Short mmCIF file of C-alpha atoms in Angstrom, two decimals:
data_model
loop_
_atom_site.label_atom_id
_atom_site.label_comp_id
_atom_site.label_asym_id
_atom_site.label_seq_id
_atom_site.Cartn_x
_atom_site.Cartn_y
_atom_site.Cartn_z
CA MET A 182 6.29 -22.74 4.75
CA PRO A 183 7.22 -20.00 2.23
CA PHE A 184 10.85 -18.93 2.13
CA ASP A 185 11.52 -15.59 3.85
CA ALA A 186 13.99 -13.62 1.74
CA ARG A 187 14.40 -10.78 4.24
CA GLU A 188 18.08 -10.49 5.22
CA ALA A 189 18.68 -13.96 3.74
CA THR A 190 22.29 -15.08 3.38
CA ILE A 191 24.09 -17.79 1.46
CA SER A 192 23.86 -19.97 4.57
CA THR A 193 20.13 -19.48 5.16
CA VAL A 194 19.27 -20.01 1.49
CA GLN A 195 21.24 -23.23 1.29
CA HIS A 196 19.95 -24.48 4.64
CA ALA A 197 16.37 -24.05 3.40
CA ILE A 198 17.12 -26.01 0.23
CA PHE A 199 19.35 -28.74 1.65
CA SER A 200 16.96 -29.38 4.56
CA GLY A 201 13.98 -29.68 2.21
CA LEU A 202 12.17 -26.63 3.59
CA SER A 203 12.17 -24.90 0.19
CA SER A 204 13.13 -25.55 -3.42
CA CYS A 205 15.41 -23.37 -5.48
CA ARG A 206 12.41 -22.28 -7.51
CA GLU A 207 10.55 -21.22 -4.35
CA VAL A 208 13.58 -19.30 -3.09
CA THR A 209 13.98 -17.53 -6.42
CA LEU A 210 10.28 -16.65 -6.57
CA SER A 211 10.47 -15.12 -3.10
CA PHE A 212 13.17 -12.71 -4.26
CA LEU A 213 11.36 -11.95 -7.53
CA ALA A 214 8.20 -11.17 -5.57
CA ARG A 215 10.14 -8.70 -3.45
CA ALA A 216 11.64 -7.12 -6.56
CA LYS A 217 8.19 -6.68 -8.06
CA ALA A 218 6.78 -5.17 -4.86
CA ILE A 219 9.66 -3.02 -3.59
CA ASN A 220 11.62 -1.93 -6.66
CA PRO A 221 9.02 0.71 -7.66
CA GLU A 222 9.99 2.56 -4.46
CA ILE A 223 13.76 2.52 -4.98
CA ASN A 224 14.23 2.04 -8.76
CA ALA A 225 17.28 -0.19 -8.35
CA ILE A 226 16.75 -2.61 -11.25
CA ILE A 227 17.22 -2.10 -14.98
CA THR A 228 15.97 -5.52 -16.05
CA LEU A 229 15.17 -8.98 -14.72
CA ASP A 230 16.59 -12.04 -16.44
CA PRO A 231 13.66 -13.96 -18.01
CA THR A 232 15.62 -17.23 -17.61
CA ALA A 233 16.09 -16.90 -13.83
CA LEU A 234 13.35 -19.40 -12.97
CA ASP A 235 14.62 -21.81 -15.63
CA THR A 236 18.01 -21.70 -13.92
CA ALA A 237 16.38 -22.37 -10.56
CA VAL A 238 14.44 -25.36 -11.90
CA ALA A 239 17.62 -26.77 -13.43
CA LEU A 240 19.29 -26.49 -10.02
CA ASP A 241 16.34 -28.26 -8.40
CA ASP A 242 16.79 -31.07 -10.92
CA ALA A 243 20.50 -31.22 -10.09
CA PHE A 244 19.67 -31.36 -6.38
CA ALA A 245 17.29 -34.25 -7.00
CA ARG A 246 20.19 -36.10 -8.65
CA GLY A 247 22.40 -35.44 -5.64
CA ASN A 248 24.49 -32.77 -7.37
CA THR A 249 24.78 -29.71 -5.14
CA THR A 250 28.30 -28.64 -6.01
CA GLY A 251 29.13 -24.96 -6.03
CA ALA A 252 29.66 -22.48 -3.22
CA LEU A 253 26.72 -20.41 -4.50
CA PHE A 254 24.26 -23.23 -5.17
CA CYS A 255 20.88 -21.49 -5.73
CA VAL A 256 21.99 -18.11 -4.38
CA PRO A 257 19.97 -15.33 -6.09
CA ILE A 258 22.14 -12.36 -7.10
CA PHE A 259 22.07 -9.18 -9.17
CA LEU A 260 24.81 -8.05 -11.54
CA LYS A 261 25.71 -4.42 -11.94
CA ASP A 262 24.78 -3.57 -15.52
CA ASN A 263 28.36 -3.12 -16.65
CA PHE A 264 29.12 -6.86 -16.31
CA ASP A 265 28.91 -8.60 -19.69
CA THR A 266 26.15 -11.19 -20.04
CA ALA A 267 25.35 -13.07 -23.23
CA ASP A 268 21.67 -13.63 -22.41
CA VAL A 269 20.72 -10.14 -21.15
CA PRO A 270 21.87 -6.77 -22.58
CA THR A 271 24.77 -4.97 -20.91
CA THR A 272 24.12 -1.26 -21.12
CA GLY A 273 26.04 0.64 -18.45
CA GLY A 274 22.72 2.39 -17.85
CA CYS A 275 23.21 4.31 -21.11
CA LEU A 276 20.20 4.78 -23.36
CA ASP A 277 22.42 4.64 -26.43
CA LEU A 278 23.55 1.14 -25.40
CA ALA A 279 20.03 -0.20 -24.81
CA GLY A 280 19.93 -3.69 -26.28
CA SER A 281 23.74 -3.97 -26.55
CA THR A 282 24.42 -7.67 -25.98
CA PRO A 283 27.92 -9.17 -25.71
CA SER A 284 28.66 -12.55 -27.25
CA THR A 285 29.94 -14.08 -24.01
CA ASP A 286 29.67 -13.68 -20.26
CA ALA A 287 32.44 -11.87 -18.42
CA PRO A 288 34.80 -14.40 -16.76
CA SER A 289 33.59 -13.26 -13.33
CA VAL A 290 29.96 -13.81 -14.37
CA ALA A 291 30.77 -17.24 -15.80
CA ALA A 292 32.46 -18.13 -12.51
CA LEU A 293 29.42 -17.05 -10.49
CA LYS A 294 27.14 -19.15 -12.69
CA ARG A 295 29.43 -22.18 -12.48
CA ALA A 296 29.26 -21.89 -8.69
CA GLY A 297 25.47 -22.19 -8.85
CA ALA A 298 24.31 -18.58 -8.55
CA VAL A 299 20.92 -17.63 -9.95
CA VAL A 300 21.28 -14.32 -11.79
CA LEU A 301 18.05 -12.42 -11.20
CA GLY A 302 18.93 -9.55 -13.51
CA LYS A 303 20.91 -6.34 -13.92
CA ALA A 304 21.05 -3.47 -11.43
CA ASN A 305 21.11 0.25 -12.18
CA LEU A 306 24.31 2.25 -11.80
CA HIS A 307 25.54 5.75 -12.28
CA GLU A 308 25.70 5.93 -16.06
CA LEU A 309 28.79 4.14 -17.36
CA ALA A 310 29.98 4.07 -13.73
CA LEU A 311 31.39 7.60 -13.99
CA GLU A 312 30.14 9.07 -10.69
CA GLY A 313 28.42 8.22 -7.43
CA LEU A 314 24.83 9.46 -7.68
CA THR A 315 23.42 6.35 -9.45
CA VAL A 316 21.36 8.12 -12.05
CA SER A 317 21.30 7.00 -15.68
CA SER A 318 19.45 7.75 -18.90
CA LEU A 319 18.25 4.14 -19.14
CA GLY A 320 17.67 3.35 -15.46
CA GLY A 321 16.58 6.66 -13.98
CA GLN A 322 17.49 7.75 -10.44
CA THR A 323 17.95 4.99 -7.87
CA LEU A 324 16.87 6.02 -4.37
CA ASN A 325 18.38 5.10 -1.03
CA PRO A 326 16.06 2.61 0.72
CA TYR A 327 16.90 4.16 4.11
CA ASP A 328 16.04 7.69 2.99
CA LEU A 329 14.23 8.19 -0.29
CA THR A 330 15.40 11.81 -0.46
CA ARG A 331 19.02 10.64 -0.70
CA THR A 332 21.10 8.85 -3.30
CA PRO A 333 22.31 5.29 -2.63
CA GLY A 334 25.96 6.16 -3.28
CA GLY A 335 27.56 4.79 -6.37
CA SER A 336 28.33 4.04 -8.98
CA SER A 337 27.12 0.57 -7.87
CA GLY A 338 24.10 2.11 -6.16
CA GLY A 339 21.49 -0.10 -7.79
CA SER A 340 23.37 -3.19 -6.61
CA ALA A 341 23.54 -1.88 -3.05
CA ALA A 342 19.95 -0.63 -2.87
CA ALA A 343 18.70 -4.01 -4.13
CA VAL A 344 20.76 -5.92 -1.57
CA ALA A 345 19.82 -3.57 1.28
CA ALA A 346 16.13 -4.14 0.50
CA SER A 347 16.65 -7.93 0.31
CA LEU A 348 15.92 -8.20 -3.41
CA ALA A 349 18.94 -10.53 -3.69
CA VAL A 350 21.49 -12.18 -1.41
CA PHE A 351 24.36 -10.14 -2.86
CA ALA A 352 25.23 -8.20 -5.99
CA THR A 353 28.32 -7.44 -8.00
CA GLY A 354 29.88 -4.03 -8.38
CA SER A 355 32.83 -2.28 -9.96
CA ASP A 356 35.08 0.35 -8.39
CA THR A 357 37.18 2.96 -10.19
CA VAL A 358 37.43 5.37 -7.25
CA ASN A 359 34.69 4.56 -4.70
CA SER A 360 32.04 2.54 -6.45
CA LEU A 361 31.96 -0.68 -4.41
CA ARG A 362 32.56 1.07 -1.12
CA SER A 363 30.42 4.22 -1.38
CA PRO A 364 27.13 2.31 -1.93
CA ALA A 365 28.02 -0.28 0.71
CA SER A 366 28.63 2.53 3.19
CA ALA A 367 25.39 4.30 2.26
CA ASN A 368 23.27 1.13 2.58
CA SER A 369 24.66 -0.51 5.75
CA LEU A 370 26.39 -3.25 3.76
CA PHE A 371 29.76 -4.96 3.41
CA SER A 372 31.94 -4.93 0.30
CA CYS A 373 35.47 -5.70 -0.83
CA ARG A 374 37.58 -3.91 -3.38
CA PRO A 375 40.29 -6.54 -3.99
CA THR A 376 43.99 -6.05 -4.64
CA ARG A 377 44.71 -4.94 -8.20
CA GLY A 378 45.00 -8.09 -10.32
CA ARG A 379 43.13 -10.35 -7.90
CA VAL A 380 40.01 -10.53 -10.11
CA SER A 381 40.01 -10.22 -13.90
CA ARG A 382 38.20 -7.15 -15.16
CA SER A 383 37.72 -8.65 -18.62
CA GLY A 384 34.14 -8.32 -19.80
CA ILE A 385 33.39 -5.26 -17.65
CA ILE A 386 32.55 -1.93 -19.29
CA PRO A 387 35.78 -0.09 -18.45
CA ILE A 388 36.88 3.35 -17.38
CA SER A 389 40.47 3.11 -16.22
CA TYR A 390 43.12 0.43 -16.74
CA THR A 391 44.94 1.75 -13.68
CA GLN A 392 42.01 2.16 -11.29
CA ASP A 393 39.22 -0.30 -12.20
CA ALA A 394 38.43 -3.25 -9.92
CA ILE A 395 35.40 -5.51 -9.38
CA GLY A 396 33.90 -7.30 -6.41
CA ALA A 397 30.69 -7.90 -4.48
CA ILE A 398 28.35 -6.14 -2.03
CA GLY A 399 26.45 -8.12 0.62
CA ARG A 400 24.69 -8.02 3.97
CA CYS A 401 27.37 -10.01 5.84
CA VAL A 402 31.13 -10.48 5.63
CA TYR A 403 30.84 -14.21 4.92
CA ASP A 404 28.79 -13.64 1.77
CA VAL A 405 31.17 -11.03 0.36
CA ALA A 406 34.16 -13.28 1.12
CA THR A 407 32.45 -16.23 -0.59
CA ALA A 408 31.60 -14.13 -3.64
CA LEU A 409 35.19 -12.93 -3.98
CA MET A 410 36.47 -16.49 -3.56
CA VAL A 411 34.31 -17.51 -6.54
CA MET A 412 35.06 -14.45 -8.69
CA GLN A 413 38.83 -14.33 -8.20
CA THR A 414 40.98 -15.26 -11.16
CA ASP A 415 42.26 -18.81 -11.40
CA GLY A 416 45.64 -18.08 -12.90
CA TYR A 417 46.59 -15.59 -15.57
CA ASP A 418 43.92 -14.03 -17.81
CA ALA A 419 45.49 -12.70 -21.00
CA ALA A 420 42.50 -10.38 -21.43
CA ASP A 421 43.53 -8.55 -18.25
CA ASN A 422 47.28 -8.65 -17.79
CA THR A 423 47.10 -7.23 -14.26
CA THR A 424 46.26 -10.81 -13.22
CA ALA A 425 49.95 -11.58 -13.82
CA LEU A 426 50.61 -9.64 -10.59
CA ILE A 427 49.16 -12.41 -8.44
CA PRO A 428 52.02 -14.03 -6.45
CA SER A 429 52.10 -17.81 -6.77
CA ASN A 430 51.88 -18.30 -3.02
CA VAL A 431 48.57 -16.41 -2.67
CA GLN A 432 46.55 -17.74 -5.61
CA GLN A 433 43.03 -18.95 -4.93
CA PRO A 434 42.86 -18.48 -1.15
CA SER A 435 39.68 -19.70 0.54
CA TYR A 436 38.71 -16.64 2.52
CA VAL A 437 35.89 -18.35 4.41
CA ASP A 438 37.89 -21.27 5.82
CA ASP A 439 39.66 -19.13 8.41
CA ILE A 440 37.38 -16.08 8.50
CA GLU A 441 36.57 -16.73 12.18
CA ALA A 442 40.21 -17.23 13.16
CA GLY A 443 41.11 -13.57 13.53
CA THR A 444 41.16 -11.40 16.62
CA LEU A 445 41.08 -7.67 17.28
CA LYS A 446 43.30 -7.99 20.33
CA GLY A 447 46.72 -6.51 19.64
CA LEU A 448 45.90 -5.33 16.11
CA ARG A 449 47.48 -2.01 15.20
CA LEU A 450 44.98 0.05 13.23
CA GLY A 451 46.04 3.36 11.72
CA VAL A 452 43.33 6.05 11.65
CA ILE A 453 43.87 8.51 8.78
CA GLU A 454 43.03 11.90 10.28
CA GLY A 455 43.09 13.62 6.87
CA PHE A 456 40.09 11.56 5.77
CA PHE A 457 37.74 13.24 8.27
CA ASN A 458 35.90 16.55 8.02
CA ARG A 459 35.97 17.92 11.56
CA THR A 460 33.74 20.89 10.76
CA ALA A 461 30.61 20.22 12.78
CA ASN A 462 27.33 20.23 10.85
CA ALA A 463 24.30 18.01 10.26
CA GLU A 464 26.06 16.07 7.47
CA THR A 465 29.52 15.53 8.98
CA THR A 466 28.88 15.21 12.73
CA PRO A 467 26.98 11.89 12.46
CA VAL A 468 29.93 10.41 10.55
CA ASN A 469 32.52 11.63 13.05
CA ASP A 470 30.41 10.39 15.95
CA ALA A 471 29.87 6.95 14.40
CA ILE A 472 33.55 6.42 13.61
CA GLY A 473 34.51 7.74 17.05
CA LYS A 474 32.21 5.20 18.70
CA MET A 475 33.66 2.48 16.49
CA MET A 476 37.17 3.41 17.62
CA ASP A 477 36.01 3.10 21.25
CA VAL A 478 34.60 -0.36 20.53
CA LEU A 479 37.79 -1.48 18.80
CA THR A 480 39.93 -0.17 21.66
CA LYS A 481 37.84 -2.02 24.25
CA ALA A 482 38.28 -5.18 22.16
CA GLY A 483 42.05 -4.83 22.44
CA ALA A 484 42.96 -3.09 19.19
CA ILE A 485 45.64 -0.41 19.30
CA ILE A 486 44.56 2.79 17.54
CA VAL A 487 47.45 4.62 15.87
CA PRO A 488 46.80 8.18 14.61
CA VAL A 489 48.11 8.76 11.07
CA ASN A 490 48.57 12.48 10.47
CA ASP A 491 50.76 12.42 7.34
CA LYS A 492 49.80 15.40 5.16
CA ILE A 493 49.96 13.24 2.03
CA TYR A 494 46.63 11.63 2.99
CA ASN A 495 44.28 14.27 1.61
CA ALA A 496 41.65 12.62 -0.57
CA THR A 497 40.74 15.81 -2.43
CA ALA A 498 44.34 16.62 -3.31
CA ILE A 499 45.08 13.03 -4.29
CA SER A 500 42.08 12.98 -6.63
CA GLN A 501 42.93 16.32 -8.22
CA ASN A 502 46.59 15.48 -8.78
CA LEU A 503 46.75 11.74 -9.48
CA ASP A 504 43.44 10.43 -10.85
CA VAL A 505 44.16 9.10 -14.37
CA GLN A 506 40.63 8.26 -15.59
CA ARG A 507 40.45 11.03 -18.17
CA PHE A 508 43.61 9.79 -19.89
CA GLU A 509 42.50 6.15 -20.09
CA TYR A 510 38.71 6.30 -20.50
CA ARG A 511 38.43 6.83 -24.27
CA GLN A 512 41.02 4.19 -25.15
CA GLU A 513 39.57 1.63 -22.75
CA MET A 514 35.99 2.18 -23.96
CA ASN A 515 36.94 2.05 -27.62
CA ALA A 516 38.74 -1.24 -27.03
CA TYR A 517 35.69 -2.63 -25.22
CA LEU A 518 33.27 -1.51 -27.94
CA SER A 519 35.43 -3.14 -30.61
CA GLY A 520 34.80 -6.57 -29.05
CA GLN A 521 32.34 -9.27 -30.05
CA PHE A 522 28.63 -8.52 -29.63
CA LYS A 523 25.43 -10.32 -30.61
CA ALA A 524 23.80 -6.92 -30.86
CA LYS A 525 26.03 -3.85 -31.11
CA LYS A 526 24.85 -0.31 -30.51
CA ALA A 527 27.99 1.86 -30.63
CA SER A 528 31.53 1.45 -31.94
CA THR A 529 33.35 4.25 -30.11
CA LEU A 530 32.97 6.51 -27.11
CA HIS A 531 32.41 9.41 -29.52
CA ASP A 532 29.44 7.50 -30.98
CA ILE A 533 27.81 7.40 -27.56
CA TYR A 534 28.34 11.06 -26.80
CA ASN A 535 27.25 12.14 -30.27
CA SER A 536 23.99 10.19 -29.99
CA GLY A 537 22.10 12.53 -27.67
CA LYS A 538 21.04 9.42 -25.72
CA PHE A 539 23.19 9.68 -22.63
CA LEU A 540 23.33 11.37 -19.24
CA VAL A 541 26.34 13.20 -17.88
CA ILE A 542 25.92 15.28 -14.73
CA PRO A 543 27.01 18.90 -15.22
CA SER A 544 29.91 18.63 -12.76
CA GLN A 545 31.44 16.05 -15.12
CA TYR A 546 31.07 17.90 -18.43
CA GLU A 547 34.68 19.04 -18.28
CA TYR A 548 35.92 15.54 -17.39
CA VAL A 549 34.10 13.80 -20.25
CA ASN A 550 34.98 16.45 -22.84
CA THR A 551 38.62 16.24 -21.78
CA ALA A 552 38.53 12.45 -21.88
CA LEU A 553 37.24 12.53 -25.46
CA VAL A 554 40.43 14.23 -26.62
CA SER A 555 42.92 12.74 -24.17
CA SER A 556 44.95 9.54 -24.14
CA THR A 557 47.82 7.84 -22.38
CA SER A 558 50.17 9.56 -24.84
CA ASN A 559 49.49 12.93 -23.21
CA ALA A 560 52.70 14.42 -21.86
CA THR A 561 51.41 14.65 -18.30
CA TYR A 562 50.24 11.02 -18.09
CA ASP A 563 53.68 9.53 -17.36
CA MET A 564 54.32 12.20 -14.73
CA ILE A 565 51.06 11.35 -12.98
CA LYS A 566 51.80 7.63 -13.11
CA GLN A 567 55.11 8.37 -11.39
CA GLY A 568 53.16 10.26 -8.76
CA ILE A 569 51.00 7.17 -8.22
CA GLN A 570 54.12 5.08 -7.70
CA ASN A 571 55.34 7.58 -5.14
CA LEU A 572 51.98 7.49 -3.33
CA THR A 573 52.04 3.67 -3.32
CA LEU A 574 55.51 3.69 -1.79
CA ALA A 575 54.49 6.30 0.79
CA LEU A 576 51.53 4.15 1.82
CA GLN A 577 53.75 1.11 2.35
CA GLU A 578 56.19 3.28 4.30
CA THR A 579 53.34 4.35 6.58
CA PHE A 580 52.42 0.72 7.20
CA THR A 581 56.00 -0.22 8.00
CA ARG A 582 56.91 2.84 10.08
CA ASN A 583 53.86 2.41 12.30
CA ASP A 584 53.83 -1.41 12.23
CA LEU A 585 50.21 -1.36 11.11
CA ASP A 586 47.93 -4.31 10.40
CA ALA A 587 45.41 -2.10 8.55
CA MET A 588 44.22 1.48 8.17
CA VAL A 589 40.68 2.63 8.94
CA TYR A 590 38.67 5.74 8.07
CA PRO A 591 35.13 6.72 7.04
CA GLU A 592 34.30 5.91 3.42
CA GLN A 593 32.64 9.32 3.18
CA LYS A 594 33.32 12.36 5.36
CA ASN A 595 29.64 13.30 5.27
CA LEU A 596 26.33 11.51 4.91
CA VAL A 597 25.52 10.27 1.43
CA VAL A 598 24.22 13.23 -0.58
CA LYS A 599 20.64 14.14 -1.43
CA VAL A 600 19.02 13.41 -4.80
CA GLY A 601 19.79 16.26 -7.18
CA ALA A 602 23.19 17.06 -5.68
CA SER A 603 25.97 18.21 -7.99
CA SER A 604 28.22 15.26 -7.05
CA GLN A 605 28.82 12.59 -4.41
CA SER A 606 31.11 14.75 -2.30
CA GLY A 607 33.41 13.81 0.56
CA ARG A 608 34.43 10.28 -0.39
CA ASN A 609 37.80 8.75 0.51
CA GLY A 610 38.14 5.85 -1.92
CA ILE A 611 40.88 7.32 -4.10
CA LEU A 612 43.79 6.04 -1.97
CA ALA A 613 42.99 2.38 -2.56
CA ALA A 614 41.97 2.99 -6.17
CA LEU A 615 45.35 4.44 -7.11
CA THR A 616 47.57 2.19 -5.02
CA GLY A 617 45.70 -1.04 -5.87
CA SER A 618 45.26 -1.82 -2.18
CA PRO A 619 42.53 -4.15 -0.89
CA VAL A 620 39.71 -2.65 1.18
CA VAL A 621 36.82 -4.21 3.06
CA THR A 622 33.97 -1.85 3.93
CA VAL A 623 31.84 -2.45 7.04
CA PRO A 624 28.75 -0.75 8.49
CA ALA A 625 29.87 1.67 11.22
CA GLY A 626 26.66 3.32 12.37
CA PHE A 627 23.69 5.51 11.49
CA SER A 628 22.68 9.12 11.80
CA GLU A 629 19.82 9.89 14.15
CA PRO A 630 16.40 8.75 12.85
CA SER A 631 14.27 11.37 11.13
CA LYS A 632 11.04 11.64 9.19
CA GLU A 633 12.91 11.02 5.94
CA ALA A 634 15.18 8.33 7.44
CA PRO A 635 13.19 6.40 10.07
CA ARG A 636 16.16 4.11 10.80
CA GLY A 637 18.77 6.81 10.23
CA VAL A 638 21.19 7.20 7.29
CA PRO A 639 23.88 4.49 7.15
CA ILE A 640 27.56 5.28 7.68
CA GLY A 641 30.40 2.97 6.63
CA MET A 642 34.07 2.48 7.45
CA GLU A 643 36.88 1.29 5.18
CA ILE A 644 39.55 -1.17 6.34
CA LEU A 645 42.56 -0.88 4.02
CA GLY A 646 45.39 -3.39 3.98
CA ARG A 647 48.62 -4.20 2.22
CA PRO A 648 48.35 -5.96 -1.18
CA TRP A 649 47.11 -9.55 -1.11
CA THR A 650 45.85 -9.37 2.51
CA GLU A 651 42.17 -9.86 1.77
CA SER A 652 42.01 -12.85 4.16
CA LYS A 653 43.28 -10.71 7.03
CA LEU A 654 40.86 -7.89 6.20
CA PHE A 655 37.93 -10.31 6.11
CA GLN A 656 38.98 -11.64 9.52
CA ILE A 657 39.05 -8.11 10.94
CA ALA A 658 35.69 -7.28 9.35
CA TYR A 659 34.16 -10.49 10.68
CA GLN A 660 35.26 -9.65 14.21
CA ILE A 661 33.79 -6.15 13.86
CA GLU A 662 30.54 -7.54 12.47
CA LYS A 663 30.24 -10.05 15.31
CA LEU A 664 31.06 -7.42 17.93
CA THR A 665 28.89 -4.54 16.73
CA HIS A 666 25.88 -5.91 14.77
CA VAL A 667 25.42 -2.46 13.22
CA ARG A 668 23.34 -3.43 10.19
CA ARG A 669 19.58 -2.73 10.21
CA ILE A 670 17.06 -3.57 7.51
CA PRO A 671 15.48 -0.46 5.94
CA ALA A 672 11.96 0.26 7.18
CA LEU A 673 10.46 0.06 3.68
CA ALA A 674 11.81 -3.49 3.28
CA GLU A 675 10.92 -4.98 6.65
CA SER A 676 7.55 -6.46 5.66
CA PHE A 677 7.25 -10.01 4.35
CA VAL A 678 6.20 -10.13 0.67
CA GLU A 679 3.92 -13.00 -0.38
CA VAL A 680 4.71 -14.78 -3.62
CA GLY A 681 1.00 -15.13 -4.27
CA ASN A 682 0.19 -16.21 -7.82
CA LEU A 683 3.56 -15.19 -9.22
CA THR A 684 4.79 -18.06 -11.40
CA THR A 685 6.97 -16.31 -14.00
CA VAL A 686 9.69 -13.69 -13.98
CA PRO A 687 7.93 -10.31 -13.88
CA VAL A 688 8.83 -7.51 -16.23
CA ILE A 689 10.36 -4.46 -14.57
CA THR A 690 10.56 -1.13 -16.35
CA PRO A 691 12.89 1.46 -14.84
CA ASN A 692 11.41 4.81 -13.86
CA VAL A 693 13.25 7.42 -15.90
CA SER A 694 10.70 10.13 -15.12
CA ASN A 695 12.37 10.64 -11.75
CA ILE A 696 15.67 11.89 -13.23
CA PRO A 697 16.34 15.28 -11.57
CA GLN A 698 16.03 18.27 -13.90
CA ALA A 699 19.57 19.20 -12.91
CA TYR A 700 20.82 16.31 -15.08
CA PRO A 701 19.54 16.93 -18.64
CA ILE A 702 19.69 14.05 -21.13
CA GLY A 703 22.00 14.41 -24.11
CA VAL A 704 23.86 17.49 -22.87
CA LEU A 705 27.63 17.65 -22.61
#
């Protein structure tokens, strides 16, 4: 019986293999067949890894020898195309970096491979992960599988669209402000932005030393928790000194061992009122309704909802006053581009933006031009960093004063924006990005079905905790998942795809002809 990749999880993949129902090669082919059939509709993939089936066959050979070690044994995944890989180019979706191939895998990628994952290829992203529309000069515009007139969120939108359509079990993502959580929210998925320092960011195309983080996006809490368990740093990584922040008593927790041990009864959950848009319209009302219903469900399950009305929690003001990307971007990128490459395409950030082979959306022209002449030596940088410290302290004070277990709020105040929009407006990810706090994102609901969105547009909720409380957040998310069962497969992905005569890794070419005219190539 052919393996059914629809909504497949780590558990179902491994059950099929370990019980003899399928081989790793057959499982991998089932996902590749779906990628070949469905990706033309959503444009989520930049490239497939031509060695994916070779990896699967090697795992079948290992299984035949009785070697099935690894938490991700034969789990097909995608990598966001800002994760370094030595066998496939790492481009950030930038045409000027086409063919750019690092000498080694990122530590997180190496860890995933050691755990037995089958890397299917690289997913599209908003170019160089700078915004949330998931459009790039190399990968084109990725579309939301629930509503092809909308974006998939971002910047990890290709990862999320691929997972939502069951083109992989899970995918990696990075997050500088919203980029793991926005696409999870917009695609009825789960994700985790870990505590700053939990996972080494070495080998990831960078933006901000202060704000960058990496993690995974999946269709269930268990899979995201397992992925983070594999990716997390085992001790100090000199290439990312934030890993020195990891307390000795919390290193290498196994999130899945006690994921079912939590309870919602008695939990004190702070709801950040400033992260809602209470103006009623077609884009905001579905979000407010979905989160309101979620609060009712949590209350009935025994959670205590605590309103948080502190004026400091204004995502727009926090972003305008404390975001430090523009000071750090040029220095971080220049350091990355000075590393070791098998094939090198640019040496500095200026090289990229002088090439004419890039895409910057017009709303970010000022940001990029400022970043090209800014650095951490700017006089205002230290003042802003002090502001971040003050915000971090205020957040911990809110937790303590209200005796909170976690804070909850919509990831985005409105539905994910339409293709061609000026920006991905209304997102609330900046609080965690600046304070280094862990967040698990869960599906919270859908808008009403429509012609464009036959299942509705997904809506997600963030669960933010104190540093190093990922285990607790996963327990809360697991209880919510078990209680609500919000996730739905997109209508365009619900049909079974036959493998047919597919015996090799197909070649996928991104559709760049669908880039909206509002985003001209090579203009800054």
